[in-house]
Backbone as numpy.savetxt, mean C-alpha at the origin, in Angstrom:
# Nx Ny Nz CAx CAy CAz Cx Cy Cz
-1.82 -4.37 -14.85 -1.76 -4.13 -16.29 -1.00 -5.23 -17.02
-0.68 -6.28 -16.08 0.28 -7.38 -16.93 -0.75 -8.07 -17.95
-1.68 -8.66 -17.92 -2.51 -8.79 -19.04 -3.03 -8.09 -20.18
-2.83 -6.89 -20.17 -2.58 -5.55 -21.15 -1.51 -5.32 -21.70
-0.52 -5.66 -21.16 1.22 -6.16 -21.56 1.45 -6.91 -22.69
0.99 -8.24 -21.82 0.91 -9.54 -22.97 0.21 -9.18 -23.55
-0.91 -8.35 -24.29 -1.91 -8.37 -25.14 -1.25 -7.66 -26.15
0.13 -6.65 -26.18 0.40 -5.94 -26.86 -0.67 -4.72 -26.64
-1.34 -4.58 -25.55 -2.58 -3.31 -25.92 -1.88 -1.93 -25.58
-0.35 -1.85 -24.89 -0.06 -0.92 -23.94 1.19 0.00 -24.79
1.36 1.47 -25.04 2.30 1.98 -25.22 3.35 1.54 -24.96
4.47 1.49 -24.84 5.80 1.05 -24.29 6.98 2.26 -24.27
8.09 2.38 -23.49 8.99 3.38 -23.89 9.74 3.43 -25.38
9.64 2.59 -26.19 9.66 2.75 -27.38 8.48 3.91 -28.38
7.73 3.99 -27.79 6.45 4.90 -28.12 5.77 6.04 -27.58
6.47 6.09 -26.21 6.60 7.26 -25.38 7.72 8.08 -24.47
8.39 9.07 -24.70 9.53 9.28 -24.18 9.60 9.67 -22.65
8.83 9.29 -21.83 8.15 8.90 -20.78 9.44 9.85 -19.61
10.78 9.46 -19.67 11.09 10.39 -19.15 10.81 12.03 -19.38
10.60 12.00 -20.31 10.11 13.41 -20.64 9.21 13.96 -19.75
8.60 13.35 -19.52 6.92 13.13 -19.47 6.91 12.62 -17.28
8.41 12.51 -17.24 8.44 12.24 -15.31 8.48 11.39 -15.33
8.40 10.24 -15.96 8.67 8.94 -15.47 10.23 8.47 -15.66
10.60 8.14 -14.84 11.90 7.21 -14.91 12.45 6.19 -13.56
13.24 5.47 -14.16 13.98 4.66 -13.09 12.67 4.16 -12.06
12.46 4.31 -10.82 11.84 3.54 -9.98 10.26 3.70 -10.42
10.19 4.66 -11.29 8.92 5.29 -11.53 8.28 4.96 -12.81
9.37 4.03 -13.93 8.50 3.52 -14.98 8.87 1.69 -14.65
7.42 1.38 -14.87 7.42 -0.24 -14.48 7.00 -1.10 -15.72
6.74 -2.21 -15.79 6.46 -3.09 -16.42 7.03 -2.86 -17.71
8.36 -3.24 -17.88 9.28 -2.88 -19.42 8.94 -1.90 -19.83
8.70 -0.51 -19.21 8.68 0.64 -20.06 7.20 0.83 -20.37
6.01 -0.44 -20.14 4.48 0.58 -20.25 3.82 1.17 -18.98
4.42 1.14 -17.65 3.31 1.64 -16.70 4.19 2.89 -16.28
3.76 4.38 -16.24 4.32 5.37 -15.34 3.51 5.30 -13.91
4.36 5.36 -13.11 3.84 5.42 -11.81 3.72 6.65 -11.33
1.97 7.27 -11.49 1.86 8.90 -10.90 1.84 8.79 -9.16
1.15 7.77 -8.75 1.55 7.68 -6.76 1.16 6.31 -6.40
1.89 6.22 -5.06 2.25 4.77 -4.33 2.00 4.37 -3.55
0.49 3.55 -3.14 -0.04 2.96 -1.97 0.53 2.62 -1.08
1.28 3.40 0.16 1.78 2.54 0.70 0.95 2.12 1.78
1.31 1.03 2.50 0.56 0.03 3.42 1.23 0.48 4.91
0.11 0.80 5.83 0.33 1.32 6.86 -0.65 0.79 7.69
-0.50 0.39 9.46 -1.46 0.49 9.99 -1.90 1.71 10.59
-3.37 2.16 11.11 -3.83 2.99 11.51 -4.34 2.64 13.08
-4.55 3.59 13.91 -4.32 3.39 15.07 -5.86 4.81 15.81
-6.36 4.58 17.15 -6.93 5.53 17.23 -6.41 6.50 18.02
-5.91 7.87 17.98 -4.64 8.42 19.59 -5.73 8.44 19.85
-6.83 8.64 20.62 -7.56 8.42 21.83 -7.44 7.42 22.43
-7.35 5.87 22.14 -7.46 5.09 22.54 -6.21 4.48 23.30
-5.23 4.47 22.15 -3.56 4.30 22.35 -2.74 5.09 21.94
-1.37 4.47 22.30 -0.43 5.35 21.68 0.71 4.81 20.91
1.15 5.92 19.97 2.24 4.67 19.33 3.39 4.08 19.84
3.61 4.60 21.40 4.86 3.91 21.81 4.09 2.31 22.50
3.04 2.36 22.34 2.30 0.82 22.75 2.76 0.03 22.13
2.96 0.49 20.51 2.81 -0.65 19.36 4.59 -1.64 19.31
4.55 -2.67 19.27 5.31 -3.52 18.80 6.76 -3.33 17.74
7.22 -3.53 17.85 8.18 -3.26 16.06 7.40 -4.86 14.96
7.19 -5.98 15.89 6.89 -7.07 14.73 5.36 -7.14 15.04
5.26 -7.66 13.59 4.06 -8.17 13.87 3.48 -8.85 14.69
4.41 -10.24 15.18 4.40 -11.46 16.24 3.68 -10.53 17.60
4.11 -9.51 18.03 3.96 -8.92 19.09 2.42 -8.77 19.21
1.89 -8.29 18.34 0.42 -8.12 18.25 -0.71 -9.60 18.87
0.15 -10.54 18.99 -0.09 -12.14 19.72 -0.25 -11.71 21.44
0.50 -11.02 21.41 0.19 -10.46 23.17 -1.02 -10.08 23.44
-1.75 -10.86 24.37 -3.14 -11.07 25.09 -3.78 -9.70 24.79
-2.51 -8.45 25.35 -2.95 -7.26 25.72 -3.92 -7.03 24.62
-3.71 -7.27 23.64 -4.07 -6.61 22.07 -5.59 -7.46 21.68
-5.64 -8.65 22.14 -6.97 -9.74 22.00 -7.80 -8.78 21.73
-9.12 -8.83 20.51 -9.94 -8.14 20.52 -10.08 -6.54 19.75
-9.11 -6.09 20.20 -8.46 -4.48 20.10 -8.36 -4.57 18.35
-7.75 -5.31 17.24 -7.83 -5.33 16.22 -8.62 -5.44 15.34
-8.56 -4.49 14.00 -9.75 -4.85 12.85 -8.47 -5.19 11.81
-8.97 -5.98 10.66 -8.22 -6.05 9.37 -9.60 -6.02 8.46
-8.80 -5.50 7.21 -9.73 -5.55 6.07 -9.81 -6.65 5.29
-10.81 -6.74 4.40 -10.58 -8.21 3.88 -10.07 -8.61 2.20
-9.39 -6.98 1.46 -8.91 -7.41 0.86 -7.45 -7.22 1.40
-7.03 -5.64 2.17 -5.71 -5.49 2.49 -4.95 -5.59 3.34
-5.40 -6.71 3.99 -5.13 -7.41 5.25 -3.86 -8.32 4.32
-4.28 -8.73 3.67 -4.00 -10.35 2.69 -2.91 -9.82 2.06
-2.97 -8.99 1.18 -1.96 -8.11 0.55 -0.86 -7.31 1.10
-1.07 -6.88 2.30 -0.70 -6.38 2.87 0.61 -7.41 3.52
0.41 -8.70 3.50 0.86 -10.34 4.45 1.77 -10.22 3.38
0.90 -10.23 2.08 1.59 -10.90 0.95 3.24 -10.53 0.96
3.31 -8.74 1.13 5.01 -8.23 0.86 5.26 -9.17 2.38
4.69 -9.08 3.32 5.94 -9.45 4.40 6.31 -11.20 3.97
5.23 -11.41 3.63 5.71 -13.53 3.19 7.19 -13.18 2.51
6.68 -12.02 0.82 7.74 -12.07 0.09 9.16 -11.68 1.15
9.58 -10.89 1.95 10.51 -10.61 2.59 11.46 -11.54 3.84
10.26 -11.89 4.61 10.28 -12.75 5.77 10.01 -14.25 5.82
9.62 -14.71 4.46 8.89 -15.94 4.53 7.32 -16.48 4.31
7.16 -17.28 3.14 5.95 -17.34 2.79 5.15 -18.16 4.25
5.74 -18.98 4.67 4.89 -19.95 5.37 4.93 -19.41 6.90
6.15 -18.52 7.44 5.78 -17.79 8.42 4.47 -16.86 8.38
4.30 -16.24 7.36 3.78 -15.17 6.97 2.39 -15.64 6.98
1.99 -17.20 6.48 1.05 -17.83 6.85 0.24 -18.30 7.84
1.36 -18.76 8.71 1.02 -18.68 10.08 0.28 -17.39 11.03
1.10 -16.50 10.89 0.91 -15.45 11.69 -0.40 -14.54 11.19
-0.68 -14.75 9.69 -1.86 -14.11 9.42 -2.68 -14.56 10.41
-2.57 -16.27 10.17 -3.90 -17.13 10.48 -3.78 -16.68 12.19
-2.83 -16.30 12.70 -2.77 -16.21 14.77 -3.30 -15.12 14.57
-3.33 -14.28 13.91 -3.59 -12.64 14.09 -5.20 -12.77 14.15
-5.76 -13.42 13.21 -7.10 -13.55 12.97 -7.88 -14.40 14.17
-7.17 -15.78 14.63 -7.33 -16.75 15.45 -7.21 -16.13 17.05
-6.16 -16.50 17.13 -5.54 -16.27 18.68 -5.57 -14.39 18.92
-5.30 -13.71 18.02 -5.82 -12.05 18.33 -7.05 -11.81 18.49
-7.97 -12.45 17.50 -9.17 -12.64 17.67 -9.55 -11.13 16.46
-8.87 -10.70 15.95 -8.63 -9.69 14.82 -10.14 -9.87 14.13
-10.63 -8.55 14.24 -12.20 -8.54 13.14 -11.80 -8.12 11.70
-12.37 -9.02 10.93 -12.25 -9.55 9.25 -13.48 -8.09 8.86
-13.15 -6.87 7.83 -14.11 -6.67 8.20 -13.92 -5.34 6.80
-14.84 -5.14 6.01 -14.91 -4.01 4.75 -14.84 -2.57 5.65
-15.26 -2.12 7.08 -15.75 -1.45 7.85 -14.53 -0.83 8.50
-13.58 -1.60 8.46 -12.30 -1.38 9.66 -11.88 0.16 10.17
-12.11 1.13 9.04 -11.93 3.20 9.25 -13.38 2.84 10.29
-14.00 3.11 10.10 -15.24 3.12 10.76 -15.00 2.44 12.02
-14.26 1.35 12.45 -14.18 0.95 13.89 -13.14 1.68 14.53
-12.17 1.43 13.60 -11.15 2.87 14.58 -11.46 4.02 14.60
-12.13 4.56 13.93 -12.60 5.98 13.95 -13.20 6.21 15.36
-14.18 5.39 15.71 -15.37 4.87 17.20 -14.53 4.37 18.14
-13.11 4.03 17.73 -12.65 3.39 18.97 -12.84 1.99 19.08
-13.89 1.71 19.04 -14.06 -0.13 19.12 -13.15 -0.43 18.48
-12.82 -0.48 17.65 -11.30 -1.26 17.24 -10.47 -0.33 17.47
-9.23 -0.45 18.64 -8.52 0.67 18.55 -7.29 0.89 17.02
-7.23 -0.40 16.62 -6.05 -0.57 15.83 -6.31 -1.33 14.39
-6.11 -1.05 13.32 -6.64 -1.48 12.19 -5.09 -2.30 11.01
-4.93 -3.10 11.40 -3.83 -3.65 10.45 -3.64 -3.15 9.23
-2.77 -3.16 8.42 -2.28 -3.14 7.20 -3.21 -2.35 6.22
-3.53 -0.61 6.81 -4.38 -0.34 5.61 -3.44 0.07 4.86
-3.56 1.64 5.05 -2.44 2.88 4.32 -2.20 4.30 4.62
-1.76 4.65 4.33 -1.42 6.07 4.37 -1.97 7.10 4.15
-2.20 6.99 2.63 -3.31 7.81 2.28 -5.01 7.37 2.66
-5.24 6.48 3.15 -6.32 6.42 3.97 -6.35 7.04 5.19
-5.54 6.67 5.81 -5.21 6.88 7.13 -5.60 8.75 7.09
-4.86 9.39 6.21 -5.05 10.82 5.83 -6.30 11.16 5.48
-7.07 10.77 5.04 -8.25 11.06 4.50 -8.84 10.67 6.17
-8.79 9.63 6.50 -9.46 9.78 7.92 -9.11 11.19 8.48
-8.35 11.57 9.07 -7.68 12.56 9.06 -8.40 13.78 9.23
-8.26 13.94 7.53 -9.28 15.11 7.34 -10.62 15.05 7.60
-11.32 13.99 7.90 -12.54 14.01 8.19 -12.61 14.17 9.43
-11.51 14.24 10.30 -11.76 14.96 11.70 -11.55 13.87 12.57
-10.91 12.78 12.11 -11.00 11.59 13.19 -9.04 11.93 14.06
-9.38 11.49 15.17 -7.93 11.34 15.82 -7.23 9.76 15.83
-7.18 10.11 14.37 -5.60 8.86 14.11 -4.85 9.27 13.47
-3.69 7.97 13.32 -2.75 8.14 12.83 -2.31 7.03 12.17
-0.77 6.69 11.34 -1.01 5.85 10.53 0.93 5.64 11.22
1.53 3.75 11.72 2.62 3.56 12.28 2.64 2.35 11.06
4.52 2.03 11.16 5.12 1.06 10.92 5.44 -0.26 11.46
5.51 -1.36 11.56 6.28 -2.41 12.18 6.89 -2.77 11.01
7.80 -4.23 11.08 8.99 -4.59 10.10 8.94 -4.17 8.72
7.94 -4.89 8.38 7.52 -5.11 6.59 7.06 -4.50 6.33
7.00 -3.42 5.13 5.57 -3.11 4.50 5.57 -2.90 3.04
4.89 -2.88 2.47 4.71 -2.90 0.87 4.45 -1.69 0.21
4.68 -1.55 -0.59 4.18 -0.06 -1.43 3.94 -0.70 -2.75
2.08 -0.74 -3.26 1.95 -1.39 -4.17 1.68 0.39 -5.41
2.57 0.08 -6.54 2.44 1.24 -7.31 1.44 1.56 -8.56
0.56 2.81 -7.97 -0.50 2.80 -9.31 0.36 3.37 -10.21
-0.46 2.85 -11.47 0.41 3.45 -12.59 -1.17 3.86 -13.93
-0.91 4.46 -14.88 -1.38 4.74 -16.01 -0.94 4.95 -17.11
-1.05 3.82 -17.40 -0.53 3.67 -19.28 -1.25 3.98 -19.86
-0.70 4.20 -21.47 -1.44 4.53 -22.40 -1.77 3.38 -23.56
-3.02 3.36 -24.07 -3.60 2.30 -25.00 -2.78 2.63 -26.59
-2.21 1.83 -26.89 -1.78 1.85 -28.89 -2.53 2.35 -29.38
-3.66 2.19 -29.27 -5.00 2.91 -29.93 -5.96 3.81 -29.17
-5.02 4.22 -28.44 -5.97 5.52 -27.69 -6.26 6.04 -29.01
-7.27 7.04 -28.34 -8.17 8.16 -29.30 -7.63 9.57 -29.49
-6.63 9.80 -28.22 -6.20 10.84 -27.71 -4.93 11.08 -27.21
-4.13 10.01 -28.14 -2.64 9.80 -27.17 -1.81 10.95 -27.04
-1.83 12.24 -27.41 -0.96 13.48 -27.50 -1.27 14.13 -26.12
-3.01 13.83 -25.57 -3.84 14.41 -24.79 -3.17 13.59 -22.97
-3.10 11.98 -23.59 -2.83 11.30 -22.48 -1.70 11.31 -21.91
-0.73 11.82 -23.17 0.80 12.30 -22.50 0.81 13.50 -21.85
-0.46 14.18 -22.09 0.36 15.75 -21.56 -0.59 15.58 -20.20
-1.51 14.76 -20.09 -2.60 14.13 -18.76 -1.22 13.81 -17.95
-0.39 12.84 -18.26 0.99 11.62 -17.45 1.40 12.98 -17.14
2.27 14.13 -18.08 3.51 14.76 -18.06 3.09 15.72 -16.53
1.83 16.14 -16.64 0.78 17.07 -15.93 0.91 16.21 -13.98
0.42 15.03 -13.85 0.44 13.89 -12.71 1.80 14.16 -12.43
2.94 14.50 -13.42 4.64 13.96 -12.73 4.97 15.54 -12.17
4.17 16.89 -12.23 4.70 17.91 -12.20 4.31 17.66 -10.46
5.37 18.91 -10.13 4.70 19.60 -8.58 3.48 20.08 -8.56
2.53 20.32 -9.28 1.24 20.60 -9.27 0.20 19.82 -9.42
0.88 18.55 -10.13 -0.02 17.56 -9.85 0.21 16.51 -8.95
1.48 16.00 -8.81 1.27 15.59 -7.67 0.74 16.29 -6.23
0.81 17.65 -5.90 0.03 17.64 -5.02 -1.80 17.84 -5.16
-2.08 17.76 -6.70 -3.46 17.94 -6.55 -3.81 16.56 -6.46
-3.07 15.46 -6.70 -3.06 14.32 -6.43 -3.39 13.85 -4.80
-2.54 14.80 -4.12 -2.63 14.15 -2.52 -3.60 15.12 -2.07
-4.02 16.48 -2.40 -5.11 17.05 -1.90 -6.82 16.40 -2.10
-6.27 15.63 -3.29 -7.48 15.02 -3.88 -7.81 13.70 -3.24
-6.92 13.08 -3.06 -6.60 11.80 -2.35 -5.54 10.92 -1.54
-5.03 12.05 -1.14 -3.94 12.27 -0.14 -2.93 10.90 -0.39
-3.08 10.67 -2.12 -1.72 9.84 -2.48 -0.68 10.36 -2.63
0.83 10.11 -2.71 1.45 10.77 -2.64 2.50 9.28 -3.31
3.85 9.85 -4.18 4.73 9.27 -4.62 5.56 9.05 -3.39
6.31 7.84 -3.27 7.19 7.74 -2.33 8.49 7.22 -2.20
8.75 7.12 -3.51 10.42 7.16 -3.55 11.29 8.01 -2.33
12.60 7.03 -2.06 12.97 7.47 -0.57 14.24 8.76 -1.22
14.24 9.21 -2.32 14.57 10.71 -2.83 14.54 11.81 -2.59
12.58 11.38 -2.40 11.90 12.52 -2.14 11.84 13.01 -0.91
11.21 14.82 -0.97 11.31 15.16 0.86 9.76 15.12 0.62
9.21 14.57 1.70 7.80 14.72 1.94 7.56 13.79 3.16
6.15 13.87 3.93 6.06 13.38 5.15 6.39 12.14 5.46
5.63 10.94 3.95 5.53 9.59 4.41 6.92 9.28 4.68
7.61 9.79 3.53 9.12 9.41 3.57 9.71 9.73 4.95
9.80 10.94 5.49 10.11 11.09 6.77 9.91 10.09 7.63
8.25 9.42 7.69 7.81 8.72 8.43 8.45 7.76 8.47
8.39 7.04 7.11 9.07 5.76 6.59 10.44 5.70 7.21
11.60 6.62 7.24 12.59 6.50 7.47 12.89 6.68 9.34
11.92 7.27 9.52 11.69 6.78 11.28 11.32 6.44 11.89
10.51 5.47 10.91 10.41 4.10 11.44 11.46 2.83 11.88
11.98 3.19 10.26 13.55 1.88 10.70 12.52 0.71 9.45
11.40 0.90 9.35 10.74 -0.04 8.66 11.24 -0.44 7.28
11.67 -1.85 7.19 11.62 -2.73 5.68 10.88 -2.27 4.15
10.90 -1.30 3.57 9.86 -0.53 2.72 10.09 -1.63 1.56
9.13 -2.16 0.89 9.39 -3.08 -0.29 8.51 -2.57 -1.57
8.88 -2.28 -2.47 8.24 -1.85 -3.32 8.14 -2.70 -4.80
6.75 -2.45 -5.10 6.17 -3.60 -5.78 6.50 -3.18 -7.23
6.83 -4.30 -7.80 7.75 -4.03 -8.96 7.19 -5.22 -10.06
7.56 -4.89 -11.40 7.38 -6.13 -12.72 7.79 -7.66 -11.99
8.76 -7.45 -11.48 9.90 -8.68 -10.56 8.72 -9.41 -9.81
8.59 -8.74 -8.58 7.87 -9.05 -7.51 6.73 -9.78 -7.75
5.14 -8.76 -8.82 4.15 -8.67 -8.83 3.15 -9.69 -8.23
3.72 -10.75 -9.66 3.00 -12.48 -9.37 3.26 -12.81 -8.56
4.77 -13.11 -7.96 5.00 -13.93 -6.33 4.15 -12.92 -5.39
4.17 -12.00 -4.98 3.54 -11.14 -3.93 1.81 -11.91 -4.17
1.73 -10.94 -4.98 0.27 -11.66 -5.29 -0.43 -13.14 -5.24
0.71 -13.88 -5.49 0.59 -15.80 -5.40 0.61 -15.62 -4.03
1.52 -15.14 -3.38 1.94 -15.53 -1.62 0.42 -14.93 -0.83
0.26 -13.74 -1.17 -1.31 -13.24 -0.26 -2.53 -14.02 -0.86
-2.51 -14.40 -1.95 -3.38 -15.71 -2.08 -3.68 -16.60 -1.07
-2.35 -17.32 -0.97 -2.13 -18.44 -0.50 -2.27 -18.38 1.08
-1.92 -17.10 1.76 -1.77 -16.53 2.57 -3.53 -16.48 2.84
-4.13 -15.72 2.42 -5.90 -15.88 2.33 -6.43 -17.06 2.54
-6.22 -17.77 1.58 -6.91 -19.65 1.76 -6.08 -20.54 3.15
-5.35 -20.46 3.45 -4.00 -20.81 4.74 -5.08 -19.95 6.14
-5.29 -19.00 6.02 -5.78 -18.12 7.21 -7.78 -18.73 7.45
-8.05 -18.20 6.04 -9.92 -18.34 6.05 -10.22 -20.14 5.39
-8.95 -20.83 5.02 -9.71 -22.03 4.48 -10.61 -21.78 3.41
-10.54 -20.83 2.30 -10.77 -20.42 1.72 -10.64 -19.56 0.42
């Protein structure tokens, strides 16, 4: 929404009392126009038939072990994005490298398909999707699950409101409705997103916190560098 920002097109907390309304502190972004109703976080998915999670690594680097050759899918936008938070944390040009070994020397399949190979098993292990994917597999009856290693990102949806909405009384009580306990869970029943501030009690968070995992959450601050680094990170890996 940063180009909606600069355009002046976006409500701001000057125009919406947004805490009112559930948003605050970690949960309103971009100077006061984006409320954040839930938070992608980035997870890999795994198949338990195939493996198990005491197989998996804590770093990424580990995934370089022969054992794994083959065994991997990544996707081909959130593979990249996914690189992007660990560059921002760990290092852009490490972060470069290791994409490009993961893909190279792992022999990692590039691939829109990646639920679909772990689901079958052929890929037992799917890099950097998410959580709420991982869940939705889930419910469709597949046996996986969704683990941590070092880094991971939590990129945050949000929904602002337009200066010239048609309906802005309608779109606040839409936001106020997303921040209640009833909507966030019709939120994760619907699409098994879920807010993840480390506040809250709920599973990912559990998960998150036993993991031991680096949680980085994507912020006004961050946005562009994250986004510049998995760029760069993309063209560095595919030459492209």
């Amino acid at each position: 929404a940063s180009g909606l920002i600069e355009r002046g097109y976006l409500k701001d907390a000057s125009e919406v009392d947004w805490a009112k309304l559930g948003y605050s502190g970690q949960y309103l972004q971009g100077d006061g126009h984006n409320p954040i109703y839930y938070d992608f976080v980035y997870a890999h998915t795994y198949n338990k038939d195939k493996v198990s999670k005491s197989d998996f690594p804590k770093d990424l680097s580990g995934f370089l072990d022969p054992k794994w050759k083959g065994k991997l899918a990544v996707d081909k936008f959130l593979f990249f994005f996914g690189m992007g938070f660990v560059g921002l944390v760990e290092g852009k040009e490490g972060a470069k490298t290791l994409a490009k070994q993961i893909l190279e020397d792992a022999d990692a399949t590039l691939t829109s398909s990646y639920r679909d190979l772990v689901n079958t098993g052929e890929k037992p292990v799917a890099l950097f999707s998410s959580v709420d994917r991982t869940v939705k597999q889930q419910r469709g009856g597949n046996n996986v699950d969704y683990f941590f290693t070092k880094t991971h990102g939590v990129a945050r949806i949000s929904l602002p409101i337009l200066k010239k909405a048609p309906n802005p009384n309608a779109a606040m009580l839409f936001n106020y409705w997303l921040a209640t306990p009833e909507g966030q869970q019709a939120i994760y029943d619907e699409t098994a997103g879920i807010r993840a501030g480390l506040e809250l009690n709920n599973p990912v968070v559990d998960a998150i916190n036993a993991s031991g995992t680096n949680i980085v959450y994507e912020s006004s601050k961050n946005f562009r560098e994250r986004s510049g680094i998995a760029g760069e990170i993309r063209k560095f890996a595919l030459g492209q």
